[in-house]
Short mmCIF file of C-alpha atoms and ligand atoms in Angstrom, two decimals:
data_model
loop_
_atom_site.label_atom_id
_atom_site.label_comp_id
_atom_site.label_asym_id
_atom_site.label_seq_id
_atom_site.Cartn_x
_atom_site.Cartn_y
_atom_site.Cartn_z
CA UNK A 1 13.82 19.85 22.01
CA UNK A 2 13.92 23.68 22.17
CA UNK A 3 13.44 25.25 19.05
CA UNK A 4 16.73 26.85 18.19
CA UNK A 5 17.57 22.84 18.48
CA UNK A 6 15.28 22.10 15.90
CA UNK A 7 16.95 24.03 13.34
CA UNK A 8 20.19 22.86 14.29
CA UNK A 9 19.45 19.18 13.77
CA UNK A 10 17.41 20.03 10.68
CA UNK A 11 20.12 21.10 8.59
CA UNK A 12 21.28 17.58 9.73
CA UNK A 13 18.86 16.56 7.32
CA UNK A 14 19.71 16.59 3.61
CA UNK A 15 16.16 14.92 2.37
CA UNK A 16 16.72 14.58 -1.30
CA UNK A 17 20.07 13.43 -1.15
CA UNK A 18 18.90 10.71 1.86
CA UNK A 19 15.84 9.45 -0.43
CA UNK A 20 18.61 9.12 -3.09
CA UNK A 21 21.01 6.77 -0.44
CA UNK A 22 18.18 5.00 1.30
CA UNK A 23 16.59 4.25 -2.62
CA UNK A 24 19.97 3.23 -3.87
CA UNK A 25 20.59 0.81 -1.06
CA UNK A 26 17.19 -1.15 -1.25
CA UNK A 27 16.96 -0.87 -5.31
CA UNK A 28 20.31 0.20 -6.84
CA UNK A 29 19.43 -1.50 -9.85
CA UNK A 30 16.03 0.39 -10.18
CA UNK A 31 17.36 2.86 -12.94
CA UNK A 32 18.17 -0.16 -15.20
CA UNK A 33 14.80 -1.83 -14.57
CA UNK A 34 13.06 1.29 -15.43
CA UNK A 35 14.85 1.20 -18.70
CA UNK A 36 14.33 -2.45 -19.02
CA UNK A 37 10.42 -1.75 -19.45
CA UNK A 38 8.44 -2.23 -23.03
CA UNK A 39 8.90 1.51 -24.15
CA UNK A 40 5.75 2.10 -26.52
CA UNK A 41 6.90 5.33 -28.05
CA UNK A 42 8.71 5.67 -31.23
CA UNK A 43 12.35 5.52 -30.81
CA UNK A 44 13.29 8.36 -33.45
CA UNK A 45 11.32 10.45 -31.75
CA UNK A 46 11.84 10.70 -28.21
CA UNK A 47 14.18 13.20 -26.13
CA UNK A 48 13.43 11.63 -22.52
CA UNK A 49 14.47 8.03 -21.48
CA UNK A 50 11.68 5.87 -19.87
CA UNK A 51 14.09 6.80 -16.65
CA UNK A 52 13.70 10.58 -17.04
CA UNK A 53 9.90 10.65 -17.04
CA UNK A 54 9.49 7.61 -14.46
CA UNK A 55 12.03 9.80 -12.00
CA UNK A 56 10.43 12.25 -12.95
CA UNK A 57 6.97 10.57 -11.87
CA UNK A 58 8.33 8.96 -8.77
CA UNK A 59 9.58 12.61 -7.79
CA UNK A 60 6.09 14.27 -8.46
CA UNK A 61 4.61 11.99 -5.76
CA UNK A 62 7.66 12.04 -2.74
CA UNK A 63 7.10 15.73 -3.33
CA UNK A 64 3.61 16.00 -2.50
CA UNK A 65 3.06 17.71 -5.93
CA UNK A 66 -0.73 16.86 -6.74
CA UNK A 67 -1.40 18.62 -9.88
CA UNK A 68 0.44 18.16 -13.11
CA UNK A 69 0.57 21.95 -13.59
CA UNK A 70 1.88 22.06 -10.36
CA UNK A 71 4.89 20.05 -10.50
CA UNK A 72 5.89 21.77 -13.77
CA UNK A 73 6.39 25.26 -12.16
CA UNK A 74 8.03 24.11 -9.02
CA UNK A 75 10.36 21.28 -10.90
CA UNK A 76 11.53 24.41 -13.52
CA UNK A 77 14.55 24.41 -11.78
CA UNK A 78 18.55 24.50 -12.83
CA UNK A 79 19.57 22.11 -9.67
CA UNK A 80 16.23 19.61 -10.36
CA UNK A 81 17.25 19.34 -13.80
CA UNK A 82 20.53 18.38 -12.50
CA UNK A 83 19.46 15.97 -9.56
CA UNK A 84 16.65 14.35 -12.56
CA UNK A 85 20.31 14.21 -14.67
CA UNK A 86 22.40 12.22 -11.66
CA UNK A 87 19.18 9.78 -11.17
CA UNK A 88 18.31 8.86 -14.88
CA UNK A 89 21.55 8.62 -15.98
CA UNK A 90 20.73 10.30 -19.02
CA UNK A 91 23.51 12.62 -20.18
CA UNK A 92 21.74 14.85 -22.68
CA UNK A 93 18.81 16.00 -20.17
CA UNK A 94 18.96 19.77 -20.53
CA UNK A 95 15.11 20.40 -19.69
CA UNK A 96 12.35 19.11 -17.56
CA UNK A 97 10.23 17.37 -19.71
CA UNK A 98 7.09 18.88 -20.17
CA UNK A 99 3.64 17.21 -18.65
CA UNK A 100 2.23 16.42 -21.28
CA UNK A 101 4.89 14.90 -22.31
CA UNK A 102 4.80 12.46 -19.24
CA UNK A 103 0.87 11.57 -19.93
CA UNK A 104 2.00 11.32 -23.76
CA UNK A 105 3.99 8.22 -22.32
CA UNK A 106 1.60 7.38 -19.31
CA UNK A 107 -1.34 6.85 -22.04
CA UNK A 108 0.39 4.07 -23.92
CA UNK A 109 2.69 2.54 -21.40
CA UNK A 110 1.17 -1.16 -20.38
CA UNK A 111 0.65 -1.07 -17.07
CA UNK A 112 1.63 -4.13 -16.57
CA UNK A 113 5.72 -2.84 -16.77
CA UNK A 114 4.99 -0.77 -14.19
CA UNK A 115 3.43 -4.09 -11.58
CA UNK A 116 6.56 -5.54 -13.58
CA UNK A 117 9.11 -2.69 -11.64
CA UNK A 118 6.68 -3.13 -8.22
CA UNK A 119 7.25 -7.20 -8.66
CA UNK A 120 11.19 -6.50 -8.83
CA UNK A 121 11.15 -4.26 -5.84
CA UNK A 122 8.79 -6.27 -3.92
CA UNK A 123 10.94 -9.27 -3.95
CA UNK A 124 14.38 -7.31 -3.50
CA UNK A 125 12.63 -6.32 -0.37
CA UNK A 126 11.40 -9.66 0.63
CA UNK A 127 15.00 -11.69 -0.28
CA UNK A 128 16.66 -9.40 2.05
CA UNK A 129 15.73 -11.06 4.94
CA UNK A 130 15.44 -7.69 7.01
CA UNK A 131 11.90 -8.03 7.55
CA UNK A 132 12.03 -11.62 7.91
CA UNK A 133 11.17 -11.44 11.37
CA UNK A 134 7.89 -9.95 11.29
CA UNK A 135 6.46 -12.85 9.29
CA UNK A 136 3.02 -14.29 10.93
CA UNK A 137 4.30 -17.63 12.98
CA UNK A 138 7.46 -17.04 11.98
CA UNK A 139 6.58 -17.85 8.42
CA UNK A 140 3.70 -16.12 6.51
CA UNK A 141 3.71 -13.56 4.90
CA UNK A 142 0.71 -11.12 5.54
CA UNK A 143 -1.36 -9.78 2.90
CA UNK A 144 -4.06 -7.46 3.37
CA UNK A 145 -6.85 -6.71 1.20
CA UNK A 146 -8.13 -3.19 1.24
CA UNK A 147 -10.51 -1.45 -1.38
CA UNK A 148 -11.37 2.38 -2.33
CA UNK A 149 -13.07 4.56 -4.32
CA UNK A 150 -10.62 6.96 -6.39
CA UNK A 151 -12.43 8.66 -9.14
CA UNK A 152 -16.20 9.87 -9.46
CA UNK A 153 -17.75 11.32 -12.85
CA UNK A 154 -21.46 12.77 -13.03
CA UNK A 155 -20.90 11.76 -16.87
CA UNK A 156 -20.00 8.25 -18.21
CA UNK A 157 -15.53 8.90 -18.30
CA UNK A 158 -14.86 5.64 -20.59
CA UNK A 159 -16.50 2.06 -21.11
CA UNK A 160 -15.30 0.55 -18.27
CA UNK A 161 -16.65 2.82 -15.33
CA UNK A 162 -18.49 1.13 -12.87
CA UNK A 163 -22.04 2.89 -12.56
CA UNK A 164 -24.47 3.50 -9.40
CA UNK A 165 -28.35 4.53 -9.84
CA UNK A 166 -29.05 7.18 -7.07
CA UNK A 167 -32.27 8.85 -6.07
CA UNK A 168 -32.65 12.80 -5.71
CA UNK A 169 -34.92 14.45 -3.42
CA UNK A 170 -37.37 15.20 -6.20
CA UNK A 171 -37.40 11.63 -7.01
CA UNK A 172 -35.72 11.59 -10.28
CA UNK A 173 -32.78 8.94 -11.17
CA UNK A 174 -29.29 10.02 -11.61
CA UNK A 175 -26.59 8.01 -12.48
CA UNK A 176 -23.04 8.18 -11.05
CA UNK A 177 -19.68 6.44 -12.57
CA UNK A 178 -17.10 5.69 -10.76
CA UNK A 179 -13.87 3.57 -10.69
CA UNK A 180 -12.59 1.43 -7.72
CA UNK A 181 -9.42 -0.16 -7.08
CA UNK A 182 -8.81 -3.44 -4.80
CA UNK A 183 -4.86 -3.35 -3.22
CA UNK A 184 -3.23 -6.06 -1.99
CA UNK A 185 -0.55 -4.82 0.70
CA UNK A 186 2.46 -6.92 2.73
CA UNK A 187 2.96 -6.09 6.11
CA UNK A 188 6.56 -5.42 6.00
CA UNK A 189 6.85 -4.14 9.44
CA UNK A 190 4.47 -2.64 11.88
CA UNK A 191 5.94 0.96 10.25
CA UNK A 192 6.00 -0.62 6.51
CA UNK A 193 3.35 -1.68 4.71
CA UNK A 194 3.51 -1.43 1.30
CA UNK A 195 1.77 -2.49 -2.14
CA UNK A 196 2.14 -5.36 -3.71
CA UNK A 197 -0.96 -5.68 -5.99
CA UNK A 198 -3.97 -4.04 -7.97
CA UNK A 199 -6.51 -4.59 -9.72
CA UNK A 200 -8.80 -2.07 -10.89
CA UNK A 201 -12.47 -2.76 -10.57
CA UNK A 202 -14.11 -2.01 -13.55
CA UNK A 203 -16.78 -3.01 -16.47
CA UNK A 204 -15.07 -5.27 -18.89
CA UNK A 205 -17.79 -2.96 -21.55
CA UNK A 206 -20.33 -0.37 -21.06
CA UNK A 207 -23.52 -2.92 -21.18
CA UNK A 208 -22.51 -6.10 -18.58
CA UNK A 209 -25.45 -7.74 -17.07
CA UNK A 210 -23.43 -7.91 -13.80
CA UNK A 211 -20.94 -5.31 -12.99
CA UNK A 212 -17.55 -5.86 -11.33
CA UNK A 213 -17.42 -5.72 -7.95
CA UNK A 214 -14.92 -5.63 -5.04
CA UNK A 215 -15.33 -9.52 -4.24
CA UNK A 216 -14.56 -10.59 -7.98
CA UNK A 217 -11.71 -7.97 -8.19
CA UNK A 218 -10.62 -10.05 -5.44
CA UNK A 219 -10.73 -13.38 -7.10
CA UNK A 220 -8.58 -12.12 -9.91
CA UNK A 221 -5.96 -10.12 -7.98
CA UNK A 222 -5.58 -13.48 -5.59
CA UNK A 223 -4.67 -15.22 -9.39
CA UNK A 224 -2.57 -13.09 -10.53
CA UNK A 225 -0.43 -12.65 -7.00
CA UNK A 226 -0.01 -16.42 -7.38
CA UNK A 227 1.59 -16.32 -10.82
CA UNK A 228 3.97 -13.38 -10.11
CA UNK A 229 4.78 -15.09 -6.22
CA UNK A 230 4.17 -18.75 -6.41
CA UNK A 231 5.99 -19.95 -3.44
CA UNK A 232 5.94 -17.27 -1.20
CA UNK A 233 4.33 -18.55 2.01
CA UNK A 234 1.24 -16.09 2.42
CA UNK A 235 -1.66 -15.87 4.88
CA UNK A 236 -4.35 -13.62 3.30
CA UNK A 237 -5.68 -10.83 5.55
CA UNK A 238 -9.23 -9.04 5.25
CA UNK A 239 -12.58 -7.83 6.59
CA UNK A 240 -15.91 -9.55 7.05
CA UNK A 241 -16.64 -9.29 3.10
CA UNK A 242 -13.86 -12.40 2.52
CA UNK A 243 -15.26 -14.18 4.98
CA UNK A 244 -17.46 -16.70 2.98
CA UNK A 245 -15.99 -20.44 1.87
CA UNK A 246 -15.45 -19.90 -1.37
CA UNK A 247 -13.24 -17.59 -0.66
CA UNK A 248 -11.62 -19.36 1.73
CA UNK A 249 -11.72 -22.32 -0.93
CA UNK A 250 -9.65 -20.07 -3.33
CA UNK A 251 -6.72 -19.50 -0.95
CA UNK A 252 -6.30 -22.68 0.50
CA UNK A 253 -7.19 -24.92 -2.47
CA UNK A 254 -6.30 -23.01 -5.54
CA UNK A 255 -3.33 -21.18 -3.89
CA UNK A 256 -2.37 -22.51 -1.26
CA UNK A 257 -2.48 -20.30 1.24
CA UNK A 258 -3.43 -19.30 4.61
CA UNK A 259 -6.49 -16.66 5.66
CA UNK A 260 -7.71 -14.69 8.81
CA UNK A 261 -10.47 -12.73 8.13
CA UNK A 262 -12.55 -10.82 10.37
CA UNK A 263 -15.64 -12.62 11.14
CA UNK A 264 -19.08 -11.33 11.44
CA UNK A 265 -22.08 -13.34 12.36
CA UNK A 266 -24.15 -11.48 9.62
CA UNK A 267 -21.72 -13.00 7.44
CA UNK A 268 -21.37 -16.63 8.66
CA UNK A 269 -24.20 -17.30 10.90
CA UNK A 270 -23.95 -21.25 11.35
CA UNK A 271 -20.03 -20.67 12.00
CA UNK A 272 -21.20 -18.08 14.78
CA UNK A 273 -23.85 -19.86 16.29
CA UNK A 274 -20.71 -22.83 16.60
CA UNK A 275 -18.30 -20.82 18.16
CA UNK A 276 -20.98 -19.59 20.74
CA UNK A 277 -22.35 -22.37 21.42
CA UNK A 278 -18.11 -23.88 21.97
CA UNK A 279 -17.49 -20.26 24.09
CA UNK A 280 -20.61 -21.46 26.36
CA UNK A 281 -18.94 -25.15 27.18
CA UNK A 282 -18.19 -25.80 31.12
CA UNK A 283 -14.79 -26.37 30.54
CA UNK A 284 -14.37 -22.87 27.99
CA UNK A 285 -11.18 -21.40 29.42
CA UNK A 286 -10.58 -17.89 28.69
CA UNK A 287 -7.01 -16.27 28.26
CA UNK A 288 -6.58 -13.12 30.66
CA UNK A 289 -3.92 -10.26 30.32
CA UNK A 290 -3.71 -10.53 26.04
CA UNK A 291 -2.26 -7.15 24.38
CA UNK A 292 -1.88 -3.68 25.71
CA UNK A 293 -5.26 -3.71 27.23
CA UNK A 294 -5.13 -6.97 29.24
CA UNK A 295 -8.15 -8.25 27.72
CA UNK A 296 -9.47 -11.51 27.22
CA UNK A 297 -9.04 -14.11 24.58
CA UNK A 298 -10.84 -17.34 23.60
CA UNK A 299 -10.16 -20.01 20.41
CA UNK A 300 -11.72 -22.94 18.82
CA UNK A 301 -10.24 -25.29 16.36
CA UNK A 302 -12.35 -26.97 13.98
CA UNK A 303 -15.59 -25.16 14.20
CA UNK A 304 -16.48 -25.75 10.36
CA UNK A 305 -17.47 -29.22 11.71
CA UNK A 306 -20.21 -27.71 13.72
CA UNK A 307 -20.64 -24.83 11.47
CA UNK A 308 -21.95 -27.73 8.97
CA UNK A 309 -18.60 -26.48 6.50
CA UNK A 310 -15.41 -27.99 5.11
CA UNK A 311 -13.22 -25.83 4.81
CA UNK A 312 -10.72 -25.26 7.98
CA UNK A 313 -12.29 -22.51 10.12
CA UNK A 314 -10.40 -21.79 13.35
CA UNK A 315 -12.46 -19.02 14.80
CA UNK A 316 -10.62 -16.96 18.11
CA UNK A 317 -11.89 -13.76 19.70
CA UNK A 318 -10.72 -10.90 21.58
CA UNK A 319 -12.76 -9.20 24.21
CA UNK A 320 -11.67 -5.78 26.26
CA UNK A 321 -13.33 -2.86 28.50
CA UNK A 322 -12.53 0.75 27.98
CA UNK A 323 -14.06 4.01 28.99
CA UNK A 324 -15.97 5.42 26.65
CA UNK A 325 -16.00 9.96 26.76
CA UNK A 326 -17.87 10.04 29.50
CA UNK A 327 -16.15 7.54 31.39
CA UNK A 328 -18.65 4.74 31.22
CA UNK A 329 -16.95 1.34 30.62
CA UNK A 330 -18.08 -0.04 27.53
CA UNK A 331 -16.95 -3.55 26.36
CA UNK A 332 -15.25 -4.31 22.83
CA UNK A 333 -15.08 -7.45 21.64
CA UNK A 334 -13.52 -8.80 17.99
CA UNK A 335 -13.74 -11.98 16.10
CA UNK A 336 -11.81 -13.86 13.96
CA UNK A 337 -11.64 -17.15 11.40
CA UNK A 338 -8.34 -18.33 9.88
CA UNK A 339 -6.86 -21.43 8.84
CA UNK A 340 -3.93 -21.28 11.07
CA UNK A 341 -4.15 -23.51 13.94
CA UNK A 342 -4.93 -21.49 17.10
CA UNK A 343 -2.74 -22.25 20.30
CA UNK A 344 -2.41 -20.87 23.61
CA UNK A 345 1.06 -20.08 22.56
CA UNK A 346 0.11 -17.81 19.44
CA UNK A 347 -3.22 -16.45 20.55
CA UNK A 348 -1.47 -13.36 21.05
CA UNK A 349 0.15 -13.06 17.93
CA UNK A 350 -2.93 -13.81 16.04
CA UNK A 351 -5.05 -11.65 17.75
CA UNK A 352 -2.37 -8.47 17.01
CA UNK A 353 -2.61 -9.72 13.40
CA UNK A 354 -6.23 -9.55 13.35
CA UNK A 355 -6.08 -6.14 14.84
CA UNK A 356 -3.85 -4.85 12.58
CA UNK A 357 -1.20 -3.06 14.08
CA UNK A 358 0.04 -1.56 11.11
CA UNK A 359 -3.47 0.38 10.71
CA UNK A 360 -2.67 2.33 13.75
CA UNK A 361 1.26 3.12 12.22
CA UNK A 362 0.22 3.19 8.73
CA UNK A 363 -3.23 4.51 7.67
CA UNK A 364 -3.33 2.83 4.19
CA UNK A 365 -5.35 4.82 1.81
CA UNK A 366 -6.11 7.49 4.49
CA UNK A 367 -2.28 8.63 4.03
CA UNK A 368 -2.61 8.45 0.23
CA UNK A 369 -6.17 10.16 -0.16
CA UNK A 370 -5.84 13.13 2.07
CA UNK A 371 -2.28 13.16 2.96
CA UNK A 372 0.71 12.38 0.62
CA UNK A 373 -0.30 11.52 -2.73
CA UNK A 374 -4.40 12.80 -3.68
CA UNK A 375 -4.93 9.30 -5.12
CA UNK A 376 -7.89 10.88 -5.90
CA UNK A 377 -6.94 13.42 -8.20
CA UNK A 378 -6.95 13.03 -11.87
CA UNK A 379 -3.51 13.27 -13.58
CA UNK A 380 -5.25 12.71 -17.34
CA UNK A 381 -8.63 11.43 -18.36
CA UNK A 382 -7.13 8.96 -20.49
CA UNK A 383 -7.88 5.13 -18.43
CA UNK A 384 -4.48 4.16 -19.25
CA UNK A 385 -2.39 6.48 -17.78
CA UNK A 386 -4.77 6.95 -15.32
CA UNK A 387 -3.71 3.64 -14.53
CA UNK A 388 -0.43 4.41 -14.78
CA UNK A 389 -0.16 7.27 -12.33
CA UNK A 390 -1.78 5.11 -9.57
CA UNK A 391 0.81 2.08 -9.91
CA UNK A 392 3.81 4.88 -10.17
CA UNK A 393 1.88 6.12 -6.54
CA UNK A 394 2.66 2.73 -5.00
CA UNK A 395 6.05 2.62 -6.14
CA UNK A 396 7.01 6.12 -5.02
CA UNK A 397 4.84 5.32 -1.51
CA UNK A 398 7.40 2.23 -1.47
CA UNK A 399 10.38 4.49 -1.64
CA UNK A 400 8.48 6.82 0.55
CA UNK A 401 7.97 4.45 3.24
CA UNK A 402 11.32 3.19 3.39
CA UNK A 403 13.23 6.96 3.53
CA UNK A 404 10.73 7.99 6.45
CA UNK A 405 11.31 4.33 8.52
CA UNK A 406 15.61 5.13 8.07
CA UNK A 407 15.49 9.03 8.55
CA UNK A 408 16.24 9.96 12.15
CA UNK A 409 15.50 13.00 11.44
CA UNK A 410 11.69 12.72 10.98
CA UNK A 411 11.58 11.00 14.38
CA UNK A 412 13.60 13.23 16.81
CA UNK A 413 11.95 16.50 15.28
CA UNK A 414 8.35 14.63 15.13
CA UNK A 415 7.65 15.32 11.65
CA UNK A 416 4.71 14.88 9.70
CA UNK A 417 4.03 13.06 6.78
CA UNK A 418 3.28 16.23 5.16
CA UNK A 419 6.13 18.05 5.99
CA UNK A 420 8.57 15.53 4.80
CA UNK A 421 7.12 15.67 1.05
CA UNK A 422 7.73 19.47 1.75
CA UNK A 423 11.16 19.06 2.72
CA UNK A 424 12.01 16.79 -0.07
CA UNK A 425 10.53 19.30 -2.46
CA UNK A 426 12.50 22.53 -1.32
CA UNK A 427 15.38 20.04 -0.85
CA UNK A 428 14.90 19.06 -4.33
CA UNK A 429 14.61 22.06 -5.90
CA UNK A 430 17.40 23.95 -3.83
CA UNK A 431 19.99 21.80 -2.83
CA UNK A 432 22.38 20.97 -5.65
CA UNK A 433 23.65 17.10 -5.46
CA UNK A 434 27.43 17.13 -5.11
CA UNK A 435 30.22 14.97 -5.31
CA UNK A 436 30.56 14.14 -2.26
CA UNK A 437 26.95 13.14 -1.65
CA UNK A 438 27.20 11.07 -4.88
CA UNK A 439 29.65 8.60 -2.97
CA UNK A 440 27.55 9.09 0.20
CA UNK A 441 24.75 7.56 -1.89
CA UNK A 442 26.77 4.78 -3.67
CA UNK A 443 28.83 3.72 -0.81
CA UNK A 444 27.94 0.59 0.77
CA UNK A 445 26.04 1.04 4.10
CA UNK A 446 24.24 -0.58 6.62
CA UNK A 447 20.90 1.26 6.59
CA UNK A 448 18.74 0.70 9.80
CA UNK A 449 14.97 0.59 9.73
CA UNK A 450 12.90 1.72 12.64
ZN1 ZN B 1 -14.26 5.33 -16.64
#
């Protein structure tokens, strides 16, 4: 496309107003469940509705704005205040509110309202049967497990900081603190992968015997997906760490669930030596031509009964050759365990599962460290909102996600992530939100996902 092009189909583009359609189609009651939420301020105070300052929020985030300070001089606009107006509903908005007025709320808000508004918009998504077709088998669900590091502290921040003993070169002892947070993500679509749980890892007090860890975190957030989706059919997705049988125990037994992990034999070595020892069998038929690389694939069924186990591991690899820089081949080969039942039929589709597509479309917290969002930086000091601002992340990534898989725009001119949350902000700050597109955003269309 030349560039004069470009421009031309750029003004094409109306971002805010588009986020505004493409939210109101998949959530167009998400106004009133913002309101709905436990609001922990004193009524006969307040001059901003729970919808303002979550808007408000959600906006800070699609906009790329990382600092608080930040989004208060670029939001100090006449045509934002009118756009925040149009979204919150709320009449007698004449300013933007202030930022500390946002952590004033952020600090008491439970956080649970806010996984409340991510549960709503979660299973809008799910009951509309657009993505029903990238389901594992044709029926699960995927969930993927995926941990991070978001905040470090050279002094202890609150009670619950997780802490790590490091040596220096001169041999003293420092301590670090540090919070973690587990995320439990649904593959949507290869493009849309979004969150759907999280559970902070942290101390439950400053002096625990044990401290929390990413494997414990997991127990807990598996819990707690179960109570807010108890019959969604799920298979549980993760690395190497989740590999182990009481894990496995957990999903299938307490839950009732599926698994594929990635399998390491550091991790399970009896299952390993099993599977080899299967693999090396006269009559071990290999699968050629799998995937994009025409690799190689191989299954077992059943290999806890070698593996000396009892719960269901079905163990299936993936083998391929590729040229390494200097044009060597060098040979990659993957390993799996689940509790589906591998066939010849699915091998495919389970391998491609394994793999991950959706890390090559969607880089998970890569996109909301460096990228989008700064995860990583801190919005208040206060563990609460804190919190707070990480759920209200997810939800605007959510919203995110779903504008950038519908806008043709982004496509055609080959836009980056970054660049997008730049366009929404100028568009958001420049382009005032008019009758017209008000009915444009309210009227009933089809909305196409890539
Ligand atoms: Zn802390």
């Amino acid at each position: 496309m030349r560039k004069r092009e470009k421009r031309e189909r750029k003004k094409q583009d109306r971002e805010i107003v588009d986020l505004m359609m493409v939210t109101n189609h998949f959530f167009h009651s998400l106004k009133e469940w913002i309101m709905e939420m436990d609001d922990p301020r004193n009524q006969s105070y307040i001059t901003y509705t729970q919808a303002d300052l979550g808007y408000m929020a959600i906006l800070k985030n699609v906009c790329g704005q990382f600092s608080m300070r930040e989004m208060e001089e670029n939001f100090n606009k006449e045509t934002c205040i009118d756009t925040l107006r149009l979204l919150s509903g709320n009449r007698h908005l004449e300013e933007m509110p202030h930022y500390d007025t946002l952590n004033y709320y952020l600090e008491r808000l439970s956080p649970e309202c806010l996984s409340d508004l991510r549960k709503k918009m979660v299973t809008s998504l799910i009951r509309g049967r657009q993505f029903h077709r990238n389901r594992l088998l044709g029926k699960y669900w995927r969930i993927i497990l995926d941990g991070t590091g978001l905040f470090y502290f050279k002094e202890r921040h609150c009670d619950n900081c997780l802490c790590t003993k490091r040596k220096t070169d001169d041999g003293k002892t420092v301590k670090l603190y540090h919070h973690k947070v587990l995320e439990a993500k649904i593959v949507l679509s290869d493009k849309i992968v979004i969150s759907l749980g999280t559970e902070f890892i942290e101390n439950e007090k400053e002096d625990v015997s044990k401290q929390d860890c990413e494997l414990t975190a997991a127990k807990r957030l598996l819990q707690k997906i179960k109570k807010a989706y108890p019959r969604l059919p799920i298979c549980i997705q993760g690395d190497a760490l989740y590999a182990t049988e009481p894990f496995m125990k957990l999903c299938k037994k307490t839950c009732h669930w599926e698994y594929l992990f990635t399998q390491k034999e550091t991790r399970q070595k009896k299952l390993d030596e099993g599977f080899e020892w299967i693999k090396s069998g006269e009559d071990a038929e290999r699968q050629p031509g799998l995937c994009q690389e025409k690799g190689r694939g191989f299954y077992a069924n059943h290999v806890e009964e070698v593996a000396g186990k009892t719960e269901v591991m079905n163990v299936f690899e993936y083998e391929y050759e590729r040229k390494d820089k200097e044009g060597k081949k060098e040979s990659l080969c993957f390993e799996w365990v689940t509790s589906l039942e591998v066939t010849k039929r699915n091998l495919e589709e389970m391998i491609l599962a394994g793999r991950g597509r959706w890390k090559i479309e969607n880089e998970g917290f890569n996109n909301q460290k460096k990228g989008l969002y700064r995860i990583e930086h801190l919005n208040s000091k206060n563990s609460n909102a804190m919190k707070n601002h990480y759920l209200l992340t997810q939800i605007a990534d959510i919203l995110m996600q779903l504008y950038v898989a519908w806008n043709p725009y982004i496509k055609e001119l080959n836009q980056t992530l970054k660049n997008t949350s730049s366009g929404l902000l100028e568009s958001f700050r420049r382009q005032p939100v008019m009758d017209e597109d008000v009915s444009y955003i309210f009227r009933y269309t089809t909305v196409y996902l890539e």
